[in-house]
PDB file of C-alpha atoms and ligand atoms in Angstrom:
ATOM      1  CA  MET A 421      13.204  -7.153 -16.272  1.00  0.00           C
ATOM      2  CA  ASN A 422      10.297  -6.378 -17.311  1.00  0.00           C
ATOM      3  CA  ILE A 423       7.380  -7.694 -14.743  1.00  0.00           C
ATOM      4  CA  LEU A 424       3.658  -6.693 -15.091  1.00  0.00           C
ATOM      5  CA  GLY A 425       2.673  -5.064 -12.006  1.00  0.00           C
ATOM      6  CA  VAL A 426      -0.546  -5.056 -10.412  1.00  0.00           C
ATOM      7  CA  ASP A 427      -1.614  -3.436  -7.120  1.00  0.00           C
ATOM      8  CA  ILE A 428      -4.945  -4.651  -5.684  1.00  0.00           C
ATOM      9  CA  GLY A 429      -6.847  -2.296  -3.315  1.00  0.00           C
ATOM     10  CA  GLY A 430     -10.086  -1.536  -1.564  1.00  0.00           C
ATOM     11  CA  SER A 431     -11.251   0.454  -4.394  1.00  0.00           C
ATOM     12  CA  GLY A 432      -9.566   0.009  -7.455  1.00  0.00           C
ATOM     13  CA  ILE A 433      -6.866  -2.823  -8.859  1.00  0.00           C
ATOM     14  CA  LYS A 434      -3.869  -1.069 -10.978  1.00  0.00           C
ATOM     15  CA  GLY A 435      -1.555  -2.682 -13.453  1.00  0.00           C
ATOM     16  CA  ALA A 436       1.074  -1.831 -15.283  1.00  0.00           C
ATOM     17  CA  VAL A 437       4.301  -3.341 -17.118  1.00  0.00           C
ATOM     18  CA  VAL A 438       7.458  -1.934 -15.146  1.00  0.00           C
ATOM     19  CA  ASN A 439      11.332  -1.743 -16.081  1.00  0.00           C
ATOM     20  CA  THR A 440      12.018  -3.411 -12.158  1.00  0.00           C
ATOM     21  CA  VAL A 441      16.213  -1.611 -13.184  1.00  0.00           C
ATOM     22  CA  THR A 442      15.011   1.614 -14.078  1.00  0.00           C
ATOM     23  CA  GLY A 443      11.471   1.370 -11.729  1.00  0.00           C
ATOM     24  CA  GLU A 444       9.843   3.322 -14.910  1.00  0.00           C
ATOM     25  CA  LEU A 445       5.977   1.948 -16.712  1.00  0.00           C
ATOM     26  CA  LEU A 446       6.567   0.873 -20.191  1.00  0.00           C
ATOM     27  CA  GLN A 447       3.159   2.060 -21.079  1.00  0.00           C
ATOM     28  CA  GLU A 448       0.194   4.479 -18.950  1.00  0.00           C
ATOM     29  CA  ARG A 449      -1.063   2.215 -16.330  1.00  0.00           C
ATOM     30  CA  PHE A 450      -4.850   0.505 -16.435  1.00  0.00           C
ATOM     31  CA  ARG A 451      -7.365   0.494 -14.086  1.00  0.00           C
ATOM     32  CA  LEU A 452     -10.592  -1.404 -12.898  1.00  0.00           C
ATOM     33  CA  ASP A 453     -13.178  -1.223 -10.082  1.00  0.00           C
ATOM     34  CA  THR A 454     -12.392  -3.441  -7.862  1.00  0.00           C
ATOM     35  CA  PRO A 455     -15.681  -5.788  -7.997  1.00  0.00           C
ATOM     36  CA  ILE A 456     -17.855  -5.530  -4.883  1.00  0.00           C
ATOM     37  CA  PRO A 457     -18.341  -8.168  -3.185  1.00  0.00           C
ATOM     38  CA  ALA A 458     -14.521  -8.100  -3.314  1.00  0.00           C
ATOM     39  CA  THR A 459     -14.577 -12.198  -3.576  1.00  0.00           C
ATOM     40  CA  PRO A 460     -11.446 -14.380  -4.842  1.00  0.00           C
ATOM     41  CA  GLN A 461     -12.947 -15.497  -7.512  1.00  0.00           C
ATOM     42  CA  ALA A 462     -13.760 -12.066  -8.380  1.00  0.00           C
ATOM     43  CA  VAL A 463     -10.355 -10.255  -7.642  1.00  0.00           C
ATOM     44  CA  ALA A 464      -8.865 -12.913  -9.670  1.00  0.00           C
ATOM     45  CA  SER A 465     -10.829 -12.608 -13.190  1.00  0.00           C
ATOM     46  CA  THR A 466     -10.720  -8.677 -12.480  1.00  0.00           C
ATOM     47  CA  VAL A 467      -6.757  -9.333 -12.622  1.00  0.00           C
ATOM     48  CA  LYS A 468      -7.014 -11.608 -15.867  1.00  0.00           C
ATOM     49  CA  GLN A 469      -8.575  -8.625 -17.251  1.00  0.00           C
ATOM     50  CA  LEU A 470      -5.499  -6.778 -16.365  1.00  0.00           C
ATOM     51  CA  VAL A 471      -3.406  -9.321 -18.276  1.00  0.00           C
ATOM     52  CA  GLN A 472      -5.115  -9.383 -21.132  1.00  0.00           C
ATOM     53  CA  HIS A 473      -5.574  -5.876 -21.182  1.00  0.00           C
ATOM     54  CA  PHE A 474      -1.598  -5.860 -21.758  1.00  0.00           C
ATOM     55  CA  GLU A 475      -1.425  -9.123 -23.446  1.00  0.00           C
ATOM     56  CA  TRP A 476       1.121 -10.514 -20.786  1.00  0.00           C
ATOM     57  CA  LYS A 477       2.217 -13.301 -20.852  1.00  0.00           C
ATOM     58  CA  GLY A 478       5.319 -12.832 -18.279  1.00  0.00           C
ATOM     59  CA  LYS A 479       5.872 -12.499 -14.899  1.00  0.00           C
ATOM     60  CA  ILE A 480       3.322 -11.031 -12.461  1.00  0.00           C
ATOM     61  CA  GLY A 481       3.588  -9.495  -9.233  1.00  0.00           C
ATOM     62  CA  VAL A 482       1.037  -8.369  -7.182  1.00  0.00           C
ATOM     63  CA  GLY A 483       0.304  -6.471  -3.966  1.00  0.00           C
ATOM     64  CA  PHE A 484      -2.369  -7.467  -1.720  1.00  0.00           C
ATOM     65  CA  PRO A 485      -3.703  -4.956   1.106  1.00  0.00           C
ATOM     66  CA  ALA A 486      -3.166  -8.353   3.969  1.00  0.00           C
ATOM     67  CA  VAL A 487      -0.987  -9.841   5.579  1.00  0.00           C
ATOM     68  CA  ILE A 488       0.784 -12.738   3.182  1.00  0.00           C
ATOM     69  CA  ARG A 489       3.120 -15.423   4.314  1.00  0.00           C
ATOM     70  CA  LYS A 490       4.696 -17.779   1.952  1.00  0.00           C
ATOM     71  CA  GLY A 491       1.596 -16.383  -0.568  1.00  0.00           C
ATOM     72  CA  ILE A 492      -0.736 -16.712   1.600  1.00  0.00           C
ATOM     73  CA  ALA A 493      -3.567 -14.280   2.383  1.00  0.00           C
ATOM     74  CA  LYS A 494      -3.717 -14.880   6.466  1.00  0.00           C
ATOM     75  CA  THR A 495      -6.089 -11.050   7.046  1.00  0.00           C
ATOM     76  CA  ALA A 496      -8.940  -9.323   4.877  1.00  0.00           C
ATOM     77  CA  ALA A 497      -9.105  -5.871   6.840  1.00  0.00           C
ATOM     78  CA  ASN A 498     -10.953  -4.384   3.221  1.00  0.00           C
ATOM     79  CA  VAL A 499     -11.663  -7.324   1.149  1.00  0.00           C
ATOM     80  CA  ASP A 500     -13.862 -10.032   1.546  1.00  0.00           C
ATOM     81  CA  ALA A 501     -13.465 -12.434   4.709  1.00  0.00           C
ATOM     82  CA  SER A 502     -13.037 -15.250   2.471  1.00  0.00           C
ATOM     83  CA  TRP A 503      -9.812 -14.352   1.883  1.00  0.00           C
ATOM     84  CA  VAL A 504      -7.993 -15.571   4.447  1.00  0.00           C
ATOM     85  CA  ASN A 505      -6.092 -18.285   4.094  1.00  0.00           C
ATOM     86  CA  ILE A 506      -6.302 -18.059   0.294  1.00  0.00           C
ATOM     87  CA  ASP A 507      -3.052 -18.968  -1.072  1.00  0.00           C
ATOM     88  CA  VAL A 508      -3.158 -15.956  -3.302  1.00  0.00           C
ATOM     89  CA  ASP A 509      -0.105 -16.679  -5.652  1.00  0.00           C
ATOM     90  CA  LYS A 510      -1.792 -20.105  -6.111  1.00  0.00           C
ATOM     91  CA  LEU A 511      -5.065 -18.423  -7.263  1.00  0.00           C
ATOM     92  CA  ILE A 512      -3.780 -15.540  -9.677  1.00  0.00           C
ATOM     93  CA  SER A 513      -1.307 -17.758 -11.289  1.00  0.00           C
ATOM     94  CA  GLU A 514      -3.748 -20.788 -12.271  1.00  0.00           C
ATOM     95  CA  THR A 515      -6.209 -17.557 -13.889  1.00  0.00           C
ATOM     96  CA  THR A 516      -4.478 -15.914 -15.611  1.00  0.00           C
ATOM     97  CA  SER A 517      -1.580 -18.532 -16.625  1.00  0.00           C
ATOM     98  CA  CYS A 518       1.432 -16.198 -15.464  1.00  0.00           C
ATOM     99  CA  GLU A 519       3.467 -17.167 -12.658  1.00  0.00           C
ATOM    100  CA  THR A 520       2.567 -14.730 -10.157  1.00  0.00           C
ATOM    101  CA  ASN A 521       4.008 -13.215  -6.277  1.00  0.00           C
ATOM    102  CA  VAL A 522       2.337 -11.472  -3.988  1.00  0.00           C
ATOM    103  CA  ILE A 523       3.327  -9.078  -1.075  1.00  0.00           C
ATOM    104  CA  ASN A 524       1.513  -6.610   1.474  1.00  0.00           C
ATOM    105  CA  ASP A 525       0.700  -3.720  -0.822  1.00  0.00           C
ATOM    106  CA  ALA A 526       2.289  -1.179   1.799  1.00  0.00           C
ATOM    107  CA  ASP A 527       5.100  -3.263   1.687  1.00  0.00           C
ATOM    108  CA  ALA A 528       5.172  -2.832  -1.517  1.00  0.00           C
ATOM    109  CA  ALA A 529       4.974   0.344  -2.293  1.00  0.00           C
ATOM    110  CA  GLY A 530       7.655   1.329   0.292  1.00  0.00           C
ATOM    111  CA  ILE A 531      10.264  -1.095  -1.319  1.00  0.00           C
ATOM    112  CA  ALA A 532       9.430   1.423  -3.793  1.00  0.00           C
ATOM    113  CA  GLU A 533      10.151   4.223  -2.401  1.00  0.00           C
ATOM    114  CA  MET A 534      13.075   3.452  -0.844  1.00  0.00           C
ATOM    115  CA  LYS A 535      14.480   2.213  -4.145  1.00  0.00           C
ATOM    116  CA  PHE A 536      13.714   5.240  -6.513  1.00  0.00           C
ATOM    117  CA  GLY A 537      11.861   7.680  -4.596  1.00  0.00           C
ATOM    118  CA  ILE A 538      12.115   9.867  -0.998  1.00  0.00           C
ATOM    119  CA  GLY A 539      13.775   7.112   0.655  1.00  0.00           C
ATOM    120  CA  LYS A 540      16.519   5.981  -1.730  1.00  0.00           C
ATOM    121  CA  ASN A 541      19.605   5.982   0.028  1.00  0.00           C
ATOM    122  CA  LYS A 542      18.519   6.539   3.436  1.00  0.00           C
ATOM    123  CA  LYS A 543      19.935   4.192   6.396  1.00  0.00           C
ATOM    124  CA  GLY A 544      18.334   3.752   9.721  1.00  0.00           C
ATOM    125  CA  VAL A 545      14.978   2.751  10.416  1.00  0.00           C
ATOM    126  CA  VAL A 546      12.507   3.949   8.308  1.00  0.00           C
ATOM    127  CA  LEU A 547       8.347   3.689   8.582  1.00  0.00           C
ATOM    128  CA  MET A 548       6.036   4.617   5.288  1.00  0.00           C
ATOM    129  CA  ILE A 549       2.184   4.825   5.929  1.00  0.00           C
ATOM    130  CA  THR A 550       0.035   4.427   3.537  1.00  0.00           C
ATOM    131  CA  VAL A 551      -3.224   5.905   3.806  1.00  0.00           C
ATOM    132  CA  GLY A 552      -6.014   5.219   1.578  1.00  0.00           C
ATOM    133  CA  THR A 553      -9.244   3.168   1.875  1.00  0.00           C
ATOM    134  CA  GLY A 554      -7.056   1.275   5.288  1.00  0.00           C
ATOM    135  CA  ILE A 555      -3.938   2.410   6.557  1.00  0.00           C
ATOM    136  CA  GLY A 556      -0.968   0.073   5.509  1.00  0.00           C
ATOM    137  CA  SER A 557       2.789   0.331   7.055  1.00  0.00           C
ATOM    138  CA  ALA A 558       5.795  -0.514   5.764  1.00  0.00           C
ATOM    139  CA  LEU A 559       9.464  -0.986   8.303  1.00  0.00           C
ATOM    140  CA  PHE A 560      13.020  -1.005   7.016  1.00  0.00           C
ATOM    141  CA  TYR A 561      16.384  -1.399   8.354  1.00  0.00           C
ATOM    142  CA  ASP A 562      19.125   0.190   6.536  1.00  0.00           C
ATOM    143  CA  GLY A 563      17.200   0.018   3.423  1.00  0.00           C
ATOM    144  CA  LYS A 564      15.625  -4.131   4.695  1.00  0.00           C
ATOM    145  CA  LEU A 565      11.951  -4.850   4.891  1.00  0.00           C
ATOM    146  CA  ILE A 566      10.763  -5.638   7.890  1.00  0.00           C
ATOM    147  CA  PRO A 567       7.333  -7.409   6.571  1.00  0.00           C
ATOM    148  CA  ASN A 568       3.522  -7.599   7.077  1.00  0.00           C
ATOM    149  CA  THR A 569       3.757  -4.946   9.951  1.00  0.00           C
ATOM    150  CA  GLU A 570       0.107  -3.476  10.091  1.00  0.00           C
ATOM    151  CA  TYR A 571       0.670   0.037  13.025  1.00  0.00           C
ATOM    152  CA  GLY A 572      -3.349   0.815  10.823  1.00  0.00           C
ATOM    153  CA  HIS A 573      -4.588  -1.912  12.551  1.00  0.00           C
ATOM    154  CA  LEU A 574      -3.218  -0.399  16.564  1.00  0.00           C
ATOM    155  CA  PHE A 575      -5.862  -0.242  18.818  1.00  0.00           C
ATOM    156  CA  TYR A 576      -7.113   3.318  19.677  1.00  0.00           C
ATOM    157  CA  LYS A 577     -10.424   4.395  21.540  1.00  0.00           C
ATOM    158  CA  GLY A 578     -11.537   0.309  20.998  1.00  0.00           C
ATOM    159  CA  GLU A 579     -10.863   0.137  17.428  1.00  0.00           C
ATOM    160  CA  VAL A 580      -8.240  -0.067  14.863  1.00  0.00           C
ATOM    161  CA  ALA A 581      -6.780   2.948  13.806  1.00  0.00           C
ATOM    162  CA  GLU A 582      -7.392   3.138  10.116  1.00  0.00           C
ATOM    163  CA  LYS A 583     -11.138   3.304  11.362  1.00  0.00           C
ATOM    164  CA  PHE A 584      -9.783   6.664  12.956  1.00  0.00           C
ATOM    165  CA  CYS A 585      -7.864   7.908  10.546  1.00  0.00           C
ATOM    166  CA  SER A 586      -7.580   6.130   6.942  1.00  0.00           C
ATOM    167  CA  ASP A 587      -8.750   8.614   3.956  1.00  0.00           C
ATOM    168  CA  SER A 588     -11.881   6.837   3.979  1.00  0.00           C
ATOM    169  CA  ALA A 589     -12.911   7.120   7.592  1.00  0.00           C
ATOM    170  CA  ARG A 590     -12.707  10.854   6.661  1.00  0.00           C
ATOM    171  CA  LYS A 591     -14.595  10.826   4.210  1.00  0.00           C
ATOM    172  CA  LYS A 592     -17.018   9.078   5.529  1.00  0.00           C
ATOM    173  CA  ILE A 593     -17.682  11.002   8.965  1.00  0.00           C
ATOM    174  CA  ASP A 594     -16.971  13.846   6.697  1.00  0.00           C
ATOM    175  CA  LEU A 595     -14.378  15.532   8.758  1.00  0.00           C
ATOM    176  CA  LYS A 596     -12.976  18.494   7.850  1.00  0.00           C
ATOM    177  CA  TRP A 597      -9.112  17.971   6.954  1.00  0.00           C
ATOM    178  CA  ASP A 598      -7.879  19.572  10.093  1.00  0.00           C
ATOM    179  CA  GLU A 599      -9.738  17.742  11.909  1.00  0.00           C
ATOM    180  CA  TRP A 600      -8.980  14.707  10.196  1.00  0.00           C
ATOM    181  CA  ALA A 601      -4.670  16.033  10.551  1.00  0.00           C
ATOM    182  CA  LYS A 602      -5.183  16.173  14.143  1.00  0.00           C
ATOM    183  CA  ARG A 603      -6.314  12.548  14.677  1.00  0.00           C
ATOM    184  CA  PHE A 604      -3.405  11.086  12.498  1.00  0.00           C
ATOM    185  CA  ASN A 605      -0.654  13.180  13.919  1.00  0.00           C
ATOM    186  CA  LEU A 606      -1.880  11.140  16.786  1.00  0.00           C
ATOM    187  CA  PHE A 607      -1.596   7.926  15.049  1.00  0.00           C
ATOM    188  CA  LEU A 608       1.739   9.242  14.126  1.00  0.00           C
ATOM    189  CA  LYS A 609       3.075  10.347  17.229  1.00  0.00           C
ATOM    190  CA  HIS A 610       2.038   6.615  18.736  1.00  0.00           C
ATOM    191  CA  LEU A 611       4.149   5.626  15.711  1.00  0.00           C
ATOM    192  CA  GLU A 612       7.210   7.742  17.302  1.00  0.00           C
ATOM    193  CA  ARG A 613       7.254   6.824  20.594  1.00  0.00           C
ATOM    194  CA  THR A 614       6.590   3.074  20.401  1.00  0.00           C
ATOM    195  CA  ILE A 615       9.147   2.131  17.197  1.00  0.00           C
ATOM    196  CA  SER A 616      11.196   5.842  17.186  1.00  0.00           C
ATOM    197  CA  PRO A 617      11.768   5.799  13.684  1.00  0.00           C
ATOM    198  CA  ASP A 618      14.611   8.517  11.731  1.00  0.00           C
ATOM    199  CA  LEU A 619      12.329   8.768   9.234  1.00  0.00           C
ATOM    200  CA  ILE A 620       8.318   8.485   8.224  1.00  0.00           C
ATOM    201  CA  ILE A 621       7.183   8.461   4.848  1.00  0.00           C
ATOM    202  CA  ILE A 622       3.448   9.711   4.295  1.00  0.00           C
ATOM    203  CA  GLY A 623       2.072   7.493   1.086  1.00  0.00           C
ATOM    204  CA  GLY A 624      -0.909   6.436  -0.655  1.00  0.00           C
ATOM    205  CA  GLY A 625      -4.063   8.702  -2.003  1.00  0.00           C
ATOM    206  CA  VAL A 626      -3.228  11.270   0.551  1.00  0.00           C
ATOM    207  CA  ALA A 627       0.107  12.294  -0.934  1.00  0.00           C
ATOM    208  CA  LYS A 628      -0.768  14.087  -3.312  1.00  0.00           C
ATOM    209  CA  LYS A 629      -2.625  15.934  -0.856  1.00  0.00           C
ATOM    210  CA  GLN A 630      -0.346  17.600   0.980  1.00  0.00           C
ATOM    211  CA  GLU A 631      -1.539  21.004   0.677  1.00  0.00           C
ATOM    212  CA  LYS A 632      -4.272  19.685   3.081  1.00  0.00           C
ATOM    213  CA  TYR A 633      -2.846  19.007   6.171  1.00  0.00           C
ATOM    214  CA  PHE A 634       0.940  18.412   6.001  1.00  0.00           C
ATOM    215  CA  HIS A 635       1.218  21.408   7.686  1.00  0.00           C
ATOM    216  CA  LEU A 636      -0.739  20.690  10.506  1.00  0.00           C
ATOM    217  CA  LEU A 637       1.633  17.660  11.245  1.00  0.00           C
ATOM    218  CA  SER A 638       4.047  18.470  13.962  1.00  0.00           C
ATOM    219  CA  LEU A 639       6.340  15.046  15.680  1.00  0.00           C
ATOM    220  CA  ASP A 640      10.032  14.797  16.406  1.00  0.00           C
ATOM    221  CA  THR A 641      10.692  12.987  13.538  1.00  0.00           C
ATOM    222  CA  GLU A 642      11.254  14.372  10.034  1.00  0.00           C
ATOM    223  CA  ILE A 643       8.037  13.489   7.746  1.00  0.00           C
ATOM    224  CA  LYS A 644       8.685  13.867   4.292  1.00  0.00           C
ATOM    225  CA  ILE A 645       5.854  12.788   1.369  1.00  0.00           C
ATOM    226  CA  ALA A 646       6.454   9.970  -0.485  1.00  0.00           C
ATOM    227  CA  THR A 647       7.286  10.961  -4.328  1.00  0.00           C
ATOM    228  CA  LEU A 648       6.112   8.279  -6.593  1.00  0.00           C
ATOM    229  CA  GLU A 649       1.967   8.894  -5.719  1.00  0.00           C
ATOM    230  CA  ASN A 650      -0.123   6.346  -7.197  1.00  0.00           C
ATOM    231  CA  ASN A 651       2.628   4.061  -8.982  1.00  0.00           C
ATOM    232  CA  ALA A 652       4.602   3.056  -5.820  1.00  0.00           C
ATOM    233  CA  GLY A 653       2.652  -0.115  -5.189  1.00  0.00           C
ATOM    234  CA  ILE A 654       3.015  -1.077  -9.020  1.00  0.00           C
ATOM    235  CA  VAL A 655       6.509  -0.535  -9.138  1.00  0.00           C
ATOM    236  CA  GLY A 656       7.091  -2.471  -5.620  1.00  0.00           C
ATOM    237  CA  ALA A 657       5.390  -5.155  -6.597  1.00  0.00           C
ATOM    238  CA  ALA A 658       7.314  -6.138  -9.835  1.00  0.00           C
ATOM    239  CA  MET A 659      10.548  -5.082  -8.281  1.00  0.00           C
ATOM    240  CA  ASN A 660       9.322  -8.023  -5.629  1.00  0.00           C
ATOM    241  CA  MET A 661       9.058 -11.086  -8.574  1.00  0.00           C
ATOM    242  CA  VAL A 662      12.059 -10.708  -9.609  1.00  0.00           C
TER     243      VAL A 662
HETATM  244  C1  BGC B1980      -4.475  -3.864   5.894  1.00  0.00           C
HETATM  245  C2  BGC B1980      -3.143  -3.918   5.083  1.00  0.00           C
HETATM  246  C3  BGC B1980      -2.854  -2.824   4.281  1.00  0.00           C
HETATM  247  C4  BGC B1980      -3.384  -1.696   4.252  1.00  0.00           C
HETATM  248  C5  BGC B1980      -3.503  -0.716   3.065  1.00  0.00           C
HETATM  249  C6  BGC B1980      -4.968  -2.932   5.902  1.00  0.00           C
HETATM  250  O1  BGC B1980      -6.208  -2.716   6.428  1.00  0.00           O
HETATM  251  O2  BGC B1980      -4.602  -4.668   7.277  1.00  0.00           O
HETATM  252  O3  BGC B1980      -2.678  -5.283   5.063  1.00  0.00           O
HETATM  253  O4  BGC B1980      -1.345  -2.562   3.675  1.00  0.00           O
HETATM  254  O5  BGC B1980      -5.071  -1.840   4.673  1.00  0.00           O
HETATM  255  O6  BGC B1980      -4.035  -1.542   1.680  1.00  0.00           O
END
């Protein structure tokens, strides 16, 4: 089935029509900047521009950076605070006139990685961590998603972990890669100690910069870099709509 997958992020809103059986994008993906402030109306209008770009009239699967319960955003860490309790499915389907289904963005990326990427056929406990503007997580047991985990929001030294070791934190305080890797490794160690995963997959923006830090990570758990890169969120959001 072909579905328009949309990945709403802290800095960009990306989309492409996806063949959900093969995981392939049917055309080149299209990206627009996330509006500032990223209010519900402004973001919904940007998604409408994506829909118009693809002249799309079918279903839309959306990945959104918040806890999502029954289509409703329950948190708003890297988007405008006014998103809390907004019915994202309803807002986007009314704005675009396309049937919409929303899922947490990291859960979407994890679904795609487990089906078509580095997590394919992996059994046991698999934890995907996406590192970009925020830190997202997706937890799987025998390939089945346990939705809405928010490991990027674990407290560390009085602040949430994503403020300590997201990619935007690295840029904001101008951390050298080895300093960032030390912080990120501490975060992963904590997850290893508390969840005992069989595999940790690292995705999001830092996935394509692995030569800067991967050799500096040291865990007992197997760690792998996601292979679908930036497209995972789009593909997984589309798959979740089927
Ligand atoms: C949000 C998560 C999201 C992650 C990555 C965090 O700030 O709380 O829901 O998955 O950022 O975008």
